Amino acid sequence: MPDKKLKGGLIGCGFFAHNHLHAWAEIEGAEIAALCDRDEKRLEEASQKFGIANLYTDAAEMLASEALDFVDIATTVATHRPLVELAAKKGVAVICQKPFAQTLEDAQAMVNACKAAGVPLMVHENFRWQSPIRAVRAVLDAGKLGEVFWGRVSFRSAYDVFSGQPYLATEERFIIQDLGIHILDIARFLFGDVTHISAATRRVNTNIRGEDVATILLAHENGATSICDCSYATHLPEELFPQTLVEIDGSRGTLRLGANYQMIVHADGHTQTFDVSPKLHDWANRPWHNIQESVFNIERHWTACLKGGQQPETSGADNLKTMALVFAAYESAAANLEAIDVRLMA
Ligand code: NAD
């Protein structure tokens, strides 16, 4: 007999949730049985597009009426804490979109609520699930570069993200909270946890409220140093949105994840080039397909973890460490690049 499918309820049917829904439709062990959005038009649109009939404008009502194994929260950050706490109270496992919280206190409260209720909690921190990033990690795991002493994770673009996500132009904090959070999480994923961080930020586009350029220096526990740099004000001859580029130097060689998913590994005097392009799912559209594939990958991971009783890689507790880097980066930037000790923060 095939395993019973896990039943999920999706809260927030906006811009990005359509990627969640497309990916869920392809996941074998789970399905979205109900949708919730306080905006009826968005709710109806998603219902029509994905053929899901159980609709709610109130999450508490959805949780009271449906027998759900998990909820997938795809609302913006201000509503994360009340919604996560609501699910925990109902004993329902939770996925929550990034940024997990606006303060470390909120993030910790959500982790505590889920722990006390005994429900799994995963933050939808999907960039580390991009297949090119997994390919980089596989090279490190194979030990080909020797001891890693330096890295760079870089995202530079002038893509108009504001038309799809207008709230990004009006938030006091922009690029570190929205995008840098992913870049910092990739740095943790590749080089390990961090002891100290320094950052400088700048706003180049005067039509938005927050910073759109950030340069961040990280000291890792294992002695490596890395740079995370991101910009939405960088006009390149070839627009690479939404590609993350990676450079790594180790004692035996180097790795470069360059434009268009070309990975060059030079180790022990030999150079190899790999095409690590992401899969183009049939519902995906370029140039977003890299991110869309990672949504599928993280949902598949969640489903396997929930069924197997394992902690997801980007559990709420794990994500506290990424959130600590985000807040510390802002603190450092406000204090003119002061080095912040993050070890005691999360
Ligand atoms: P959006 O504003 O387009 O959609 C949010 C939806 O949630 C809206 O339809 C809104 O009506 C609904 N909503 C808000 N509060 C609600 C509540 N209490 N109950 C029910 N519905 C509620 O936002 P978006 O651009 O889709 O972003 C959503 C989240 O996804 C954000 O946190 C954003 O940072 C994140 N995001 C992640 C990625 C990624 O790659 N991981 C990419 C884009 C956006």
Coordinates of C-alpha atoms and ligand atoms in Angstrom, one line a residue:
M1 CA 0.0 0.0 0.0
P2 CA 1.4 3.4 -0.9
D3 CA 2.0 5.8 2.1
K4 CA -0.8 8.1 3.0
K5 CA -0.2 11.6 1.6
L6 CA 0.5 14.3 4.1
K7 CA -2.1 17.0 4.1
G8 CA -1.1 20.6 4.2
G9 CA -2.8 24.0 4.4
L10 CA -1.2 27.0 2.6
I11 CA -1.5 30.4 4.3
G12 CA -0.8 33.4 2.1
C13 CA -1.6 33.0 -1.6
G14 CA 0.5 35.9 -2.9
F15 CA 3.3 36.4 -5.4
F16 CA 5.7 33.7 -4.2
A17 CA 3.0 31.2 -3.0
H18 CA 2.3 30.2 -6.6
N19 CA 5.8 28.6 -6.7
H20 CA 5.0 26.7 -3.5
L21 CA 1.7 25.4 -5.0
H22 CA 3.3 24.4 -8.3
A23 CA 6.0 22.5 -6.4
W24 CA 3.6 20.9 -4.0
A25 CA 1.6 19.6 -6.9
E26 CA 4.7 17.6 -8.0
I27 CA 5.6 16.3 -4.5
E28 CA 4.6 12.6 -4.3
G29 CA 4.1 12.3 -0.5
A30 CA 2.1 15.5 0.2
E31 CA -0.7 17.6 -1.0
I32 CA -2.2 21.0 -0.3
A33 CA -5.8 20.4 0.9
A34 CA -6.8 23.9 1.8
L35 CA -5.9 27.5 1.1
C36 CA -6.0 30.6 3.2
D37 CA -5.6 34.3 2.4
R38 CA -7.3 37.2 3.9
D39 CA -7.6 38.7 0.4
E40 CA -10.5 36.9 -1.3
K41 CA -9.4 37.8 -4.8
R42 CA -6.0 36.2 -4.3
L43 CA -7.6 33.2 -2.6
E44 CA -10.0 32.7 -5.5
E45 CA -7.2 33.1 -8.1
A46 CA -5.1 30.4 -6.4
S47 CA -8.1 28.1 -6.0
Q48 CA -8.9 28.3 -9.7
K49 CA -5.4 27.9 -10.8
F50 CA -4.5 24.9 -8.6
G51 CA -8.0 23.3 -8.3
I52 CA -8.1 23.5 -4.5
A53 CA -11.7 24.0 -3.2
N54 CA -11.3 24.3 0.6
L55 CA -10.9 28.0 1.1
Y56 CA -10.5 30.2 4.2
T57 CA -9.9 33.9 4.8
D58 CA -9.0 33.2 8.4
A59 CA -6.1 30.8 9.4
A60 CA -7.7 29.9 12.8
E61 CA -10.8 28.8 11.0
M62 CA -8.8 26.7 8.6
L63 CA -7.0 25.0 11.4
A64 CA -10.2 24.4 13.3
S65 CA -12.0 22.9 10.3
E66 CA -9.4 20.9 8.5
A67 CA -7.4 17.9 9.7
L68 CA -3.9 19.0 8.6
D69 CA -0.5 17.5 9.0
F70 CA 1.2 20.8 8.4
V71 CA 0.8 24.4 7.4
D72 CA 2.9 26.2 4.9
I73 CA 3.1 29.9 5.8
A74 CA 3.9 32.1 2.8
T75 CA 2.9 35.5 4.2
T76 CA 5.2 38.4 4.7
V77 CA 7.2 38.7 7.9
A78 CA 4.9 40.7 10.2
T79 CA 2.4 37.9 10.4
H80 CA 4.8 35.0 10.9
R81 CA 4.9 34.9 14.7
P82 CA 1.1 34.9 15.3
L83 CA 0.6 32.3 12.5
V84 CA 3.4 30.0 13.7
E85 CA 2.1 30.3 17.3
L86 CA -1.4 29.5 16.2
A87 CA -0.3 26.3 14.4
A88 CA 1.8 25.3 17.4
K89 CA -1.2 25.7 19.6
K90 CA -3.1 23.4 17.4
G91 CA -0.3 20.9 17.3
V92 CA 0.3 21.2 13.6
A93 CA 3.8 21.1 12.0
V94 CA 4.9 24.4 10.4
I95 CA 6.9 25.6 7.5
C96 CA 7.5 29.4 7.6
Q97 CA 8.8 31.5 4.8
K98 CA 11.9 33.7 5.3
P99 CA 12.6 36.2 6.7
F100 CA 11.5 34.1 9.7
A101 CA 11.2 37.1 12.0
Q102 CA 11.7 40.9 12.5
T103 CA 13.5 40.4 15.8
L104 CA 15.6 37.6 17.3
E105 CA 13.1 37.6 20.2
D106 CA 10.2 36.8 17.9
A107 CA 12.3 34.1 16.2
Q108 CA 13.2 32.5 19.5
A109 CA 9.6 32.7 20.7
M110 CA 8.4 30.8 17.6
V111 CA 11.1 28.1 18.1
N112 CA 10.1 27.8 21.8
A113 CA 6.4 27.6 20.9
C114 CA 6.9 24.7 18.5
K115 CA 9.3 22.9 20.8
A116 CA 6.9 23.1 23.7
A117 CA 4.1 21.8 21.5
G118 CA 6.3 19.1 20.1
V119 CA 5.7 20.1 16.5
P120 CA 8.4 20.3 13.7
L121 CA 9.3 23.7 12.4
M122 CA 11.2 24.4 9.2
V123 CA 12.1 27.9 7.8
H124 CA 11.6 28.0 4.0
E125 CA 15.3 29.0 3.5
N126 CA 15.5 27.6 0.0
F127 CA 18.7 29.1 -1.5
R128 CA 20.9 26.4 -0.1
W129 CA 18.6 24.0 -1.8
Q130 CA 19.5 25.3 -5.3
S131 CA 21.2 22.4 -7.1
P132 CA 24.3 24.5 -8.1
I133 CA 24.9 25.3 -4.4
R134 CA 24.4 21.6 -3.5
A135 CA 27.0 20.8 -6.2
V136 CA 29.5 23.2 -4.6
R137 CA 28.9 21.6 -1.2
A138 CA 29.5 18.1 -2.7
V139 CA 33.0 19.3 -3.9
L140 CA 33.7 20.5 -0.3
D141 CA 32.4 17.3 1.2
A142 CA 34.6 15.2 -1.1
G143 CA 37.6 17.1 0.3
K144 CA 38.9 18.1 -3.1
L145 CA 39.9 21.6 -2.1
G146 CA 41.8 20.6 1.1
E147 CA 41.4 23.0 4.0
V148 CA 39.2 25.9 3.0
F149 CA 40.6 29.3 4.1
W150 CA 38.6 31.8 2.1
G151 CA 35.2 32.1 0.4
R152 CA 32.9 34.6 -1.3
V153 CA 29.2 34.3 -1.9
S154 CA 28.0 37.0 -4.3
F155 CA 24.6 38.2 -5.7
R156 CA 24.8 41.4 -7.8
S157 CA 22.0 42.5 -10.1
A158 CA 19.8 45.4 -11.3
Y159 CA 16.7 43.2 -11.7
D160 CA 13.5 45.0 -10.9
V161 CA 12.2 43.0 -7.9
F162 CA 9.9 45.8 -6.9
S163 CA 7.3 45.3 -9.5
G164 CA 6.5 41.7 -8.3
Q165 CA 7.1 42.5 -4.6
P166 CA 6.2 46.2 -4.0
Y167 CA 6.6 45.9 -0.2
L168 CA 10.4 45.6 -0.8
A169 CA 10.6 49.3 -1.8
T170 CA 8.9 50.6 1.3
E171 CA 10.5 48.5 4.1
E172 CA 13.1 50.3 6.3
R173 CA 15.4 47.3 5.8
F174 CA 15.8 45.8 2.4
I175 CA 18.6 43.9 0.9
I176 CA 20.1 42.1 3.9
Q177 CA 16.7 41.2 5.3
D178 CA 15.3 40.0 2.0
L179 CA 18.2 38.6 0.0
G180 CA 21.4 38.8 2.1
I181 CA 19.7 36.4 4.5
H182 CA 19.9 33.8 1.8
I183 CA 23.5 34.6 1.0
L184 CA 24.5 34.5 4.7
D185 CA 22.7 31.2 5.0
I186 CA 24.7 29.8 2.0
A187 CA 27.9 31.0 3.7
R188 CA 26.9 29.1 6.8
F189 CA 26.0 26.0 4.7
L190 CA 29.4 26.0 2.9
F191 CA 31.8 27.4 5.5
G192 CA 30.2 26.7 8.8
D193 CA 29.0 28.8 11.7
V194 CA 30.3 32.3 12.3
T195 CA 32.0 34.0 15.2
H196 CA 32.3 37.6 14.1
I197 CA 30.7 39.8 11.4
S198 CA 31.3 43.3 10.0
A199 CA 29.1 45.0 7.4
A200 CA 28.8 48.1 5.3
T201 CA 25.5 49.1 3.6
R202 CA 24.4 51.7 1.2
R203 CA 21.3 52.9 -0.7
V204 CA 22.0 53.6 -4.3
N205 CA 18.4 53.6 -5.7
T206 CA 16.8 56.7 -4.1
N207 CA 13.3 55.5 -5.1
I208 CA 13.3 52.9 -2.3
R209 CA 13.5 53.2 1.5
G210 CA 16.0 50.6 2.6
E211 CA 19.6 49.7 1.7
D212 CA 20.2 48.0 -1.7
V213 CA 23.9 47.3 -1.4
A214 CA 25.7 45.3 1.4
T215 CA 29.2 44.1 1.8
I216 CA 29.7 41.7 4.7
L217 CA 32.8 40.1 6.2
L218 CA 32.5 36.8 8.2
A219 CA 34.9 35.0 10.4
H220 CA 34.0 31.4 10.7
E221 CA 34.5 29.0 13.6
N222 CA 36.9 26.9 11.6
G223 CA 39.2 29.8 10.9
A224 CA 38.0 30.5 7.3
T225 CA 37.1 34.0 6.3
S226 CA 34.3 34.8 3.8
I227 CA 32.7 37.7 2.1
C228 CA 29.0 38.0 1.4
D229 CA 28.2 40.7 -1.0
C230 CA 24.8 41.6 -2.5
S231 CA 23.4 44.4 -4.6
Y232 CA 20.3 45.4 -6.5
A233 CA 22.0 48.4 -8.0
T234 CA 24.6 46.7 -10.2
H235 CA 24.1 47.0 -13.9
L236 CA 26.2 44.3 -15.5
P237 CA 26.6 43.6 -19.3
E238 CA 24.8 40.3 -18.7
E239 CA 22.0 40.4 -16.0
L240 CA 22.5 37.3 -13.9
F241 CA 19.4 37.5 -11.7
P242 CA 18.8 35.3 -9.6
Q243 CA 22.2 33.6 -9.7
T244 CA 24.4 33.3 -6.7
L245 CA 28.1 33.1 -7.5
V246 CA 30.6 31.4 -5.3
E247 CA 34.4 31.5 -4.9
I248 CA 36.3 29.2 -2.6
D249 CA 40.1 28.9 -2.0
G250 CA 41.4 25.9 -0.2
S251 CA 44.9 24.5 0.5
R252 CA 44.7 22.1 -2.5
G253 CA 42.8 24.1 -5.0
T254 CA 40.0 26.5 -5.8
L255 CA 36.3 26.4 -6.9
R256 CA 34.5 29.1 -8.9
L257 CA 30.8 28.9 -9.5
G258 CA 30.5 31.4 -12.3
A259 CA 27.9 32.9 -14.5
N260 CA 25.3 30.6 -16.0
Y261 CA 25.9 27.8 -13.6
Q262 CA 29.4 26.9 -14.8
M263 CA 31.5 25.5 -12.0
I264 CA 35.3 25.3 -12.3
V265 CA 37.2 23.1 -9.9
H266 CA 41.0 23.4 -10.0
A267 CA 42.6 21.0 -7.6
D268 CA 46.0 19.3 -7.4
G269 CA 47.0 21.0 -10.7
H270 CA 44.0 19.6 -12.7
T271 CA 41.1 21.8 -13.9
Q272 CA 37.6 20.5 -14.5
T273 CA 34.5 22.4 -15.6
F274 CA 31.0 21.3 -14.7
D275 CA 27.6 22.5 -16.0
V276 CA 25.5 22.6 -12.8
S277 CA 22.4 24.2 -14.3
P278 CA 19.2 23.7 -12.3
K279 CA 16.4 21.6 -13.7
L280 CA 13.7 23.5 -15.6
H281 CA 10.5 22.2 -14.1
D282 CA 7.7 22.4 -16.7
W283 CA 5.8 25.0 -14.6
A284 CA 9.0 27.1 -14.1
N285 CA 10.0 30.2 -16.1
R286 CA 13.4 31.6 -16.7
P287 CA 15.2 33.3 -15.1
W288 CA 13.4 32.2 -11.9
H289 CA 13.8 28.5 -12.5
N290 CA 16.8 28.2 -10.2
I291 CA 14.8 29.5 -7.3
Q292 CA 11.7 27.5 -8.4
E293 CA 13.7 24.3 -8.4
S294 CA 14.9 25.0 -4.9
V295 CA 11.3 25.4 -3.7
F296 CA 10.6 21.9 -5.0
N297 CA 13.8 20.6 -3.4
I298 CA 13.0 22.1 0.1
E299 CA 9.4 20.9 0.0
R300 CA 10.6 17.4 -0.9
H301 CA 13.1 17.5 2.0
W302 CA 10.3 18.7 4.4
T303 CA 8.0 15.8 3.3
A304 CA 10.8 13.2 3.8
C305 CA 11.7 14.7 7.2
L306 CA 8.1 14.8 8.4
K307 CA 7.5 11.2 7.3
G308 CA 10.8 10.0 8.7
G309 CA 10.7 12.0 12.0
Q310 CA 14.0 13.9 11.2
Q311 CA 14.8 17.5 11.8
P312 CA 14.9 19.5 8.6
E313 CA 18.2 21.1 7.7
T314 CA 16.8 24.6 8.0
S315 CA 14.8 24.0 11.2
G316 CA 13.6 27.0 13.2
A317 CA 16.5 26.4 15.6
D318 CA 19.0 26.3 12.8
N319 CA 17.6 29.5 11.3
L320 CA 18.2 31.4 14.5
K321 CA 21.8 31.4 13.6
T322 CA 21.2 32.9 10.1
M323 CA 18.8 35.5 11.6
A324 CA 21.5 36.4 14.2
L325 CA 23.8 37.2 11.2
V326 CA 21.2 39.4 9.6
F327 CA 20.6 41.5 12.8
A328 CA 24.3 41.6 13.6
A329 CA 25.1 42.8 10.0
Y330 CA 22.7 45.7 10.5
E331 CA 24.2 46.5 13.9
S332 CA 27.7 46.5 12.4
A333 CA 26.7 48.7 9.5
A334 CA 25.0 51.2 11.9
A335 CA 28.3 51.3 13.9
N336 CA 30.6 51.8 10.9
L337 CA 31.7 48.3 10.3
E338 CA 32.2 47.4 14.0
A339 CA 33.0 43.7 14.4
I340 CA 30.1 42.0 16.2
D341 CA 30.6 38.8 18.1
V342 CA 27.6 36.6 17.1
R343 CA 28.4 33.6 19.2
L344 CA 26.1 34.5 22.1
M345 CA 23.3 35.9 19.9
A346 CA 21.4 32.8 18.9
Ligands
NAD1 P1 2.7 38.9 -1.1 O1 2.4 40.2 -0.3 O2 2.6 38.9 -2.6 O3 1.8 37.7 -0.5 C1 1.5 37.5 0.8 C2 0.0 37.1 0.9 O4 -0.3 36.7 2.3 C3 -1.0 38.2 0.5 O5 -1.9 37.6 -0.5 C4 -1.7 38.5 1.8 O6 -3.1 38.8 1.6 C5 -1.6 37.2 2.6 N1 -1.7 37.3 4.1 C6 -1.0 38.2 4.8 N2 -1.3 38.0 6.1 C7 -2.2 37.0 6.2 C8 -2.9 36.3 7.2 N3 -2.7 36.7 8.5 N4 -3.7 35.3 6.9 C9 -3.9 35.0 5.6 N5 -3.3 35.6 4.6 C10 -2.5 36.6 4.8 O7 4.1 38.5 -0.6 P2 5.2 37.5 -1.4 O8 6.0 38.4 -2.2 O9 4.5 36.3 -1.9 O10 6.1 37.1 -0.1 C11 5.7 36.3 0.9 C12 6.9 35.8 1.7 O11 7.7 35.0 0.8 C13 7.8 36.9 2.2 O12 8.2 36.6 3.5 C14 8.9 36.9 1.2 O13 10.1 37.3 1.8 C15 9.0 35.5 0.9 N6 9.7 35.2 -0.4 C16 10.6 34.2 -0.4 C17 11.3 33.9 -1.6 C18 12.3 32.8 -1.6 O14 13.0 32.6 -2.5 N7 12.3 32.1 -0.5 C19 11.0 34.7 -2.8 C20 10.0 35.7 -2.7 C21 9.4 35.9 -1.5

